[in-house]
CSV table of C-alpha atoms in Angstrom, one decimal:
chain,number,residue,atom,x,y,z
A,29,UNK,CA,0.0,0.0,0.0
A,30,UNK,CA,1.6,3.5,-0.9
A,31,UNK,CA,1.8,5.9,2.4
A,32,UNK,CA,0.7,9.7,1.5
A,33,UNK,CA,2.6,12.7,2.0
A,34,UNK,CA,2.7,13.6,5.5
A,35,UNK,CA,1.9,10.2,6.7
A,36,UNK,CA,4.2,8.4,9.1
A,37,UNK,CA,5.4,5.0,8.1
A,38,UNK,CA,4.1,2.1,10.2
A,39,UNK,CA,5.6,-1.5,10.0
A,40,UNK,CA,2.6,-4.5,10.4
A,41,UNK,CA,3.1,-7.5,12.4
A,42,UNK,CA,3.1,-10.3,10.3
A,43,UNK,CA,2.9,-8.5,7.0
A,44,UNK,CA,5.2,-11.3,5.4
A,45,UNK,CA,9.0,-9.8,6.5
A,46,UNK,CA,11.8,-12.7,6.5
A,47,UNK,CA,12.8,-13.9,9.6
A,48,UNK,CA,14.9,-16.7,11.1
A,49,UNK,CA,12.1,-19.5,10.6
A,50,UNK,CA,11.5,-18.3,6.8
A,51,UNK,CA,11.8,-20.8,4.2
A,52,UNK,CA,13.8,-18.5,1.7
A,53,UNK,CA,17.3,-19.9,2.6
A,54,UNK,CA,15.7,-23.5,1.7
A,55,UNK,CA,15.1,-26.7,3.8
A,56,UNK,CA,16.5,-27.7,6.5
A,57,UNK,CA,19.1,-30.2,4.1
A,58,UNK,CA,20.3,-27.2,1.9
A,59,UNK,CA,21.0,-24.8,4.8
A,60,UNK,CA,23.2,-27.4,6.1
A,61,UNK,CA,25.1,-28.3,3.4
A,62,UNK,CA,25.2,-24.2,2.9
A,63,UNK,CA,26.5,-23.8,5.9
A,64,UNK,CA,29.2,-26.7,5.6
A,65,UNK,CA,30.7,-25.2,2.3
A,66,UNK,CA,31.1,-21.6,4.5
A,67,UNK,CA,32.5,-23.5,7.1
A,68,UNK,CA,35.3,-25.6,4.8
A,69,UNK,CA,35.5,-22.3,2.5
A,70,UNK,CA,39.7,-21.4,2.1
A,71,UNK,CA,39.7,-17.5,1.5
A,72,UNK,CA,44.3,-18.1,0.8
A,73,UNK,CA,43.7,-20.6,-1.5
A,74,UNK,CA,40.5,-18.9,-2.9
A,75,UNK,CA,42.3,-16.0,-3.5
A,76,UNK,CA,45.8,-18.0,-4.9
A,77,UNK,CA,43.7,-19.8,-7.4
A,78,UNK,CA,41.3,-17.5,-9.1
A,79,UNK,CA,41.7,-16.0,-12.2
A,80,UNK,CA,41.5,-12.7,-12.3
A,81,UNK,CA,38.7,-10.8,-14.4
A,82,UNK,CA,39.4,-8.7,-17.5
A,83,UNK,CA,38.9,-5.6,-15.4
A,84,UNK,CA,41.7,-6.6,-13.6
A,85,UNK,CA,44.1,-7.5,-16.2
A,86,UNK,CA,43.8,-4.9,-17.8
A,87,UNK,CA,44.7,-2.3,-14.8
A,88,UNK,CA,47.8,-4.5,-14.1
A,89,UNK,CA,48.8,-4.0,-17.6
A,90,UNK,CA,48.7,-0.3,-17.2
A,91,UNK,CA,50.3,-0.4,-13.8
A,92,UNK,CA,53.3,-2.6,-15.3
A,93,UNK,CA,56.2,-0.5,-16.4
A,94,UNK,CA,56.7,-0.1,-19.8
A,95,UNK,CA,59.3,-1.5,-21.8
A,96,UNK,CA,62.2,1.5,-22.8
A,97,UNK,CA,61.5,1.6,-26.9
A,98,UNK,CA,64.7,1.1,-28.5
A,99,UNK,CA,65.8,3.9,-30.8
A,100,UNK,CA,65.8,2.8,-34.4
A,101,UNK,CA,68.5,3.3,-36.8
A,102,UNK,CA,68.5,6.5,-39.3
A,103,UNK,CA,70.2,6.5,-42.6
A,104,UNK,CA,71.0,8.5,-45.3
A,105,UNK,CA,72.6,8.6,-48.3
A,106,UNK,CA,72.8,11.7,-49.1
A,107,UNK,CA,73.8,13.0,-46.1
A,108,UNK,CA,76.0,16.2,-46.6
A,109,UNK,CA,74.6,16.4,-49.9
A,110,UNK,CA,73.2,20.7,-50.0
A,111,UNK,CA,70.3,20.1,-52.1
A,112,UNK,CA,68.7,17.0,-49.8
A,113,UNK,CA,67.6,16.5,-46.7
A,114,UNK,CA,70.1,16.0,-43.6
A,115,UNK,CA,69.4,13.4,-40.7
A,116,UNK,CA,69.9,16.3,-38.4
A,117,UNK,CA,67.4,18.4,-39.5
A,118,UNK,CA,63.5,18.0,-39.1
A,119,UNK,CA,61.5,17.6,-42.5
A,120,UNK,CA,59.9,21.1,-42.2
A,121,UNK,CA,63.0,22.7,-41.9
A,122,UNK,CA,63.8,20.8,-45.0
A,123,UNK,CA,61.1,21.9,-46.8
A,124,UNK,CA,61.4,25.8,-45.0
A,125,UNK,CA,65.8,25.5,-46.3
A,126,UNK,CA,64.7,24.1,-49.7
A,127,UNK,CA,61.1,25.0,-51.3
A,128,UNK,CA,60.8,23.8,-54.8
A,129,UNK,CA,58.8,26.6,-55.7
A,130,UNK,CA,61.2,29.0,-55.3
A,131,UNK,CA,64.7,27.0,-54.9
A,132,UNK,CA,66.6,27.8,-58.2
A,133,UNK,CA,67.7,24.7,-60.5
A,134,UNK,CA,71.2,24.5,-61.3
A,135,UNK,CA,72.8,22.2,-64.1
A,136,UNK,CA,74.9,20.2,-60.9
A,137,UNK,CA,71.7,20.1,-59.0
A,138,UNK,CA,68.7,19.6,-61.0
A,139,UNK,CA,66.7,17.9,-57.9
A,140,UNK,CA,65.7,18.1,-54.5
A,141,UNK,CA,66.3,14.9,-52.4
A,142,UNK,CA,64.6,13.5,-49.8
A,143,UNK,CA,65.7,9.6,-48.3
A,144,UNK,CA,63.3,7.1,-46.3
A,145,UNK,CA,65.6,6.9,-43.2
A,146,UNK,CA,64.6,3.7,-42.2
A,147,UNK,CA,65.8,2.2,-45.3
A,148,UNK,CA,69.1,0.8,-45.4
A,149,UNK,CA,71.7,1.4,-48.3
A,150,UNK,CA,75.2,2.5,-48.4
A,151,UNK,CA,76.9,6.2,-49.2
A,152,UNK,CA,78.7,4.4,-52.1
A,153,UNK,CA,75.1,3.8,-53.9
A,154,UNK,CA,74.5,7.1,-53.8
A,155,UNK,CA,77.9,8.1,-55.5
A,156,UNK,CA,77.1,6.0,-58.2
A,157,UNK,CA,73.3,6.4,-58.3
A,158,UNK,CA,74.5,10.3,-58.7
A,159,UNK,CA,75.2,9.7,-62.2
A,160,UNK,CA,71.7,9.8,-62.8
A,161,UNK,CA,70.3,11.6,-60.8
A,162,UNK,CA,68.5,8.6,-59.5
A,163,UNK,CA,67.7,6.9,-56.0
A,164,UNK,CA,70.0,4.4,-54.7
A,165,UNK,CA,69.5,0.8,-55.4
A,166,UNK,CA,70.1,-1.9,-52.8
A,167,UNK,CA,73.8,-2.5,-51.6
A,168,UNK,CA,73.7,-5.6,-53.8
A,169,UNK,CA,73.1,-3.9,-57.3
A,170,UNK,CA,76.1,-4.9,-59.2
A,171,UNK,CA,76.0,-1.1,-61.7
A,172,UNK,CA,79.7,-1.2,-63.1
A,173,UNK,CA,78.4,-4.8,-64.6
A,174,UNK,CA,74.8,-3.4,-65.8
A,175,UNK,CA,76.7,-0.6,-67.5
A,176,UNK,CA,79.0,-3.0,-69.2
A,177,UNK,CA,76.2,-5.7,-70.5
A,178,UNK,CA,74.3,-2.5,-71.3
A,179,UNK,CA,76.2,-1.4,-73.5
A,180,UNK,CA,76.8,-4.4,-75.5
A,181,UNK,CA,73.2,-5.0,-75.7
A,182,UNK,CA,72.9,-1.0,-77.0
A,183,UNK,CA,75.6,-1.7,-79.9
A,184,UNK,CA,73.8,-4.9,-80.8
A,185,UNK,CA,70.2,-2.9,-81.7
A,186,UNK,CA,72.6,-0.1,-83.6
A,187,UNK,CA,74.5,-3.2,-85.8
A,188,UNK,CA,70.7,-4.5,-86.3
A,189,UNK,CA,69.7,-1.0,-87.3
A,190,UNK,CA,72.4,-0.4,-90.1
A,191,UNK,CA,72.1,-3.9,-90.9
A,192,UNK,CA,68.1,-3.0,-91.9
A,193,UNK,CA,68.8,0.2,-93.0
A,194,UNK,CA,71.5,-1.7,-95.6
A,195,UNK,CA,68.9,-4.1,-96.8
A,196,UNK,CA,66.3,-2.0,-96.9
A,197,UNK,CA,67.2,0.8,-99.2
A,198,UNK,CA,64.7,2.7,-101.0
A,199,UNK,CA,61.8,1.4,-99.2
A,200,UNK,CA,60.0,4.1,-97.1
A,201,UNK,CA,61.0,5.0,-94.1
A,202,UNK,CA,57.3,3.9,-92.1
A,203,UNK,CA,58.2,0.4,-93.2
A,204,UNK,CA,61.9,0.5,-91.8
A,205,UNK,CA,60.9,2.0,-89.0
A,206,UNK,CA,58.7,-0.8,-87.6
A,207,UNK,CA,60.7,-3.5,-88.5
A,208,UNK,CA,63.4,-1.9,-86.6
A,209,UNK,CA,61.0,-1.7,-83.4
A,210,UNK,CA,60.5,-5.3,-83.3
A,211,UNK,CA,64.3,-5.5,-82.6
A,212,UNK,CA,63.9,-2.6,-80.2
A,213,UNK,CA,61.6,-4.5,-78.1
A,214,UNK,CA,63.5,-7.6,-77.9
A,215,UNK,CA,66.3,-5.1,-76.8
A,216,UNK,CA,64.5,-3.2,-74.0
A,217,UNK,CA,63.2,-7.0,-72.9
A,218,UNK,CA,66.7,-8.0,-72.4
A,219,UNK,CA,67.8,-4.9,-70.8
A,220,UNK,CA,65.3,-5.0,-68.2
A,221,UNK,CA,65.7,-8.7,-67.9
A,222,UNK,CA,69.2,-7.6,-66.8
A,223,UNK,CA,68.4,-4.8,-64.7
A,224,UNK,CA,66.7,-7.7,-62.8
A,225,UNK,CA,69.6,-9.9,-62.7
A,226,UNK,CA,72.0,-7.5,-61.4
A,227,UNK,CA,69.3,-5.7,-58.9
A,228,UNK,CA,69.3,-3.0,-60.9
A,229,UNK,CA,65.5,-2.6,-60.3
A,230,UNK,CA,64.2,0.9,-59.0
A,231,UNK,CA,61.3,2.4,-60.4
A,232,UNK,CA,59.2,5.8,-59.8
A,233,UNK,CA,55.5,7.2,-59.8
A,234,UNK,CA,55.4,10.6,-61.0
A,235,UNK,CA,52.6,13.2,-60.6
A,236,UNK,CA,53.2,16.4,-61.9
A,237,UNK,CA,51.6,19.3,-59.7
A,238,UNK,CA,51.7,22.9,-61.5
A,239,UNK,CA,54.2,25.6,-59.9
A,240,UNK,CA,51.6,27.4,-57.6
A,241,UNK,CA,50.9,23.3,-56.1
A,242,UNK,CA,54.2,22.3,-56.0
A,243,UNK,CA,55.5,23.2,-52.6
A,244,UNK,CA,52.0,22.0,-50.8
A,245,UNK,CA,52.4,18.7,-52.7
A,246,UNK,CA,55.9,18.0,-52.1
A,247,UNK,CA,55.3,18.8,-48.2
A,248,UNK,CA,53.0,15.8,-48.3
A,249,UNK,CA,55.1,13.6,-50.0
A,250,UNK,CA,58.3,14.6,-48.0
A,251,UNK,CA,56.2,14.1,-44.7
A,252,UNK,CA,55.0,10.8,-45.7
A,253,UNK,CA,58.4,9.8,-47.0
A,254,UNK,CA,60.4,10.8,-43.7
A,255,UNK,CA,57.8,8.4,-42.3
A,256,UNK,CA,58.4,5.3,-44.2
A,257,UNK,CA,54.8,5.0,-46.0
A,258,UNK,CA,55.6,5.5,-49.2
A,259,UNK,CA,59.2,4.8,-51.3
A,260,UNK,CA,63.0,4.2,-50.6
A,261,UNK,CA,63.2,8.2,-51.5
A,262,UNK,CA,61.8,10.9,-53.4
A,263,UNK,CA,62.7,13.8,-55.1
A,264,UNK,CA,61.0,17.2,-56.8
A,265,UNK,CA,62.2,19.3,-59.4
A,266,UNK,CA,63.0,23.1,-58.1
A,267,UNK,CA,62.4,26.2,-59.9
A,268,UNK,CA,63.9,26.3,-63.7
A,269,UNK,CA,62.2,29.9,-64.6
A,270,UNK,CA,59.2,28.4,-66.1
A,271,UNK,CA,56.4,29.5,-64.0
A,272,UNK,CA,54.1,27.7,-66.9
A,273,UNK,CA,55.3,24.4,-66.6
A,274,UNK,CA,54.1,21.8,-64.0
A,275,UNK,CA,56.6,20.3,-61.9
A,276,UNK,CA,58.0,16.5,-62.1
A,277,UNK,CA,57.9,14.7,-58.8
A,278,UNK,CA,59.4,10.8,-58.5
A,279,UNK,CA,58.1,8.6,-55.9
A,280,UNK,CA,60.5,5.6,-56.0
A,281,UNK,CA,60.0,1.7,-55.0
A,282,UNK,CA,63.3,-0.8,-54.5
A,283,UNK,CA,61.5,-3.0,-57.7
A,284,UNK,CA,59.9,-2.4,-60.7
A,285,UNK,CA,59.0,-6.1,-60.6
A,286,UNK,CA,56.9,-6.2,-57.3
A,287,UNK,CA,53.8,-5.2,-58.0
A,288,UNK,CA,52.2,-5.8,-54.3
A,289,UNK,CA,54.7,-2.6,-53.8
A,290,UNK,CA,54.0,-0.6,-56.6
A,291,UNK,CA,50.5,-0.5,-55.8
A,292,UNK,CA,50.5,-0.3,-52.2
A,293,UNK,CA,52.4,3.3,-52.7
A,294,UNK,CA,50.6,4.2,-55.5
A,295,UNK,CA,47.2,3.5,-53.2
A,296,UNK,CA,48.8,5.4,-50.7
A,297,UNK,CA,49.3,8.5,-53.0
A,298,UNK,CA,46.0,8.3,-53.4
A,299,UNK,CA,45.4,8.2,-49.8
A,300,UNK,CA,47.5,11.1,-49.5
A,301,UNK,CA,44.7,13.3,-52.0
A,302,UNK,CA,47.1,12.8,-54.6
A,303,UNK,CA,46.1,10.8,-57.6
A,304,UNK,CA,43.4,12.5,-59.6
A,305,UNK,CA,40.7,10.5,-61.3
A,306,UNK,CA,40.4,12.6,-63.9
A,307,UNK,CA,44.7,12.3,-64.4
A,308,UNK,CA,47.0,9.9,-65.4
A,309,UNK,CA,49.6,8.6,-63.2
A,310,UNK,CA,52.3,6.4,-64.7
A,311,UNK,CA,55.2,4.5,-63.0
A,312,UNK,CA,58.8,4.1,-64.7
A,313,UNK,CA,61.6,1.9,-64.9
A,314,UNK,CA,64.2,4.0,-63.2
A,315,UNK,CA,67.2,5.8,-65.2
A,316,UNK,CA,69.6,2.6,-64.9
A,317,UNK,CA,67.8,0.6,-66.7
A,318,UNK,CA,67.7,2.9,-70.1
A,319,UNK,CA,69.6,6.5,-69.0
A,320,UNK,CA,73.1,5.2,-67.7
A,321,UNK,CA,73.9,3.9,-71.0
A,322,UNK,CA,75.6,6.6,-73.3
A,323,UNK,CA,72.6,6.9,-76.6
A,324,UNK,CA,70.3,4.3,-75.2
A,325,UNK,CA,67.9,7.9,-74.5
A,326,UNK,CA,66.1,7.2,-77.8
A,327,UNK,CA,66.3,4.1,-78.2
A,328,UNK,CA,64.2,2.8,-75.3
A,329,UNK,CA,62.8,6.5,-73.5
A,330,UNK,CA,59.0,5.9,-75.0
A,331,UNK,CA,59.1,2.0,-73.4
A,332,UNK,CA,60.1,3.5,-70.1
A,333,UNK,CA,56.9,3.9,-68.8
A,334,UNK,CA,55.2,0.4,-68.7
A,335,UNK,CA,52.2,1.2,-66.2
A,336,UNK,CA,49.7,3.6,-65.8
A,337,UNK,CA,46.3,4.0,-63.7
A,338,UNK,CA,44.3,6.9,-65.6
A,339,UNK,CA,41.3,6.4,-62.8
A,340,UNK,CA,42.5,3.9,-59.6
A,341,UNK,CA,39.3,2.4,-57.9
């Protein structure tokens, strides 16, 4: 029954409150064997055998001291190089010392430079990827050989060319000119067979952002970089006094031949806001593998570029 305001509340005898003699503990039989468990009941060995609940692993987990992180180690081969980024420096001041957009180009330094740290590679790659302007490859690229079987492989297509030319005087020149591109393909094929071979195998995605977008785009791609989530290195064209032209920057991967990498940066440059749907992005062999061989430029510059994503779903 509910009590009014203002009433006083009174407590009736025998108005169904438990009391000693109640039932609710159960018959005699279970109270006693209740009572027997309490009795026997070990709280020590309760408490030394119980596992403990979530709630408490967890707060022991937080109250455990943490482990000390170990530092990892930096590297960078272009360190002491003016026109690239130093391992003592932090990546905005890198951007602040060098902004493409207004850095002048020079004809020793036609490239800003920027290293994933956490990639491994010796200063000696560097001297030699330097002839190209090119990122390093892995330590165990074997260059001086590339260079060599290159080469023979260049003077090969320009024996079959006078060869054809020879043999096929007075015929017009469309006709020449695609036979001769059968042999150039069987050329580049061996080439990049032997960039393989001798780990000769970096490639690039380039995007090309206009002047006025360069320095907001390269900041991105530095940051990300510096951070290990996209390439083995980067680089961005500075100013060259064109103000019309859009800027050329290379994303690079260790290997043109694996394509779980070349896509997972080129779907994290899309991540980054930086592949357009309504632009092409394409992704080329690097320069050792047509560039570092004296006249090979025309021969094999148009078959560079063996992947492109116009729209990337």
């Amino acid at each position: 029954m509910a009590i009014r305001r203002g009433e006083k509340a009174t407590i009736a005898e025998n108005t169904g409150y438990l009391s000693d003699d109640s039932d609710f503990y159960g018959d005699e039989t279970t109270k006693r064997d209740l009572e027997a468990r309490a009795n026997a009941f070990d709280v020590e060995e309760w408490h030394e055998n119980r596992v403990p609940s979530l709630i408490e692993q967890a707060r022991e987990n937080l109250a455990a001291p943490k482990a000390e992180k170990i530092a990892a180690t930096l590297y960078n081969p272009y360190e002491g190089e003016p026109r690239a980024k130093q391992l003592d420096e932090t990546v905005d001041e890198f951007l602040e010392r060098l902004p493409p957009a207004t850095t002048p180009a020079t004809e020793g330094q036609p490239w800003i430079f920027l290293a994933n740290p956490y990639r491994k590679v010796s200063k000696s790659k560097y001297s030699e990827a330097k002839l190209a302007d090119e990122a390093p490859p892995d330590d165990c690229a074997n260059l001086a050989e590339f260079v060599v079987r290159g080469n023979q492989l260049l003077e090969q297509l320009i024996g079959m060319r006078h060869e054809l030319e020879k043999k096929s005087r007075g015929k017009a020149k469309a006709t020449i000119t695609k036979a001769l591109n059968v042999q150039k393909d069987e050329i580049v094929k061996q080439l990049l067979e032997t960039a393989v071979e001798l780990h000769v195998t970096t490639g690039k995605w380039m995007i090309f952002p206009s002047p006025s977008e360069v320095n907001e785009v390269w900041s991105v791609v530095a940051h990300a970089t510096a951070n290990n989530q996209l390439g083995i290195s980067s680089k961005v064209a500075p100013d060259d006094g064109d103000d019309r032209s859009a800027r050329l920057i290379c994303i690079y991967t260790n290997d043109f031949e694996d394509m779980n990498d070349v896509r997972r940066v080129l779907l994290k440059l899309k991540d980054l806001g930086l592949v357009q749907k309504s632009k092409a992005i394409y992704y080329k062999c690097g320069k050792f593998a047509t560039f570092l061989i004296p006249g090979s430029s025309k021969l094999t510059r148009s078959r560079c570029i063996y992947l492109s994503w116009p729209q990337v779903n």
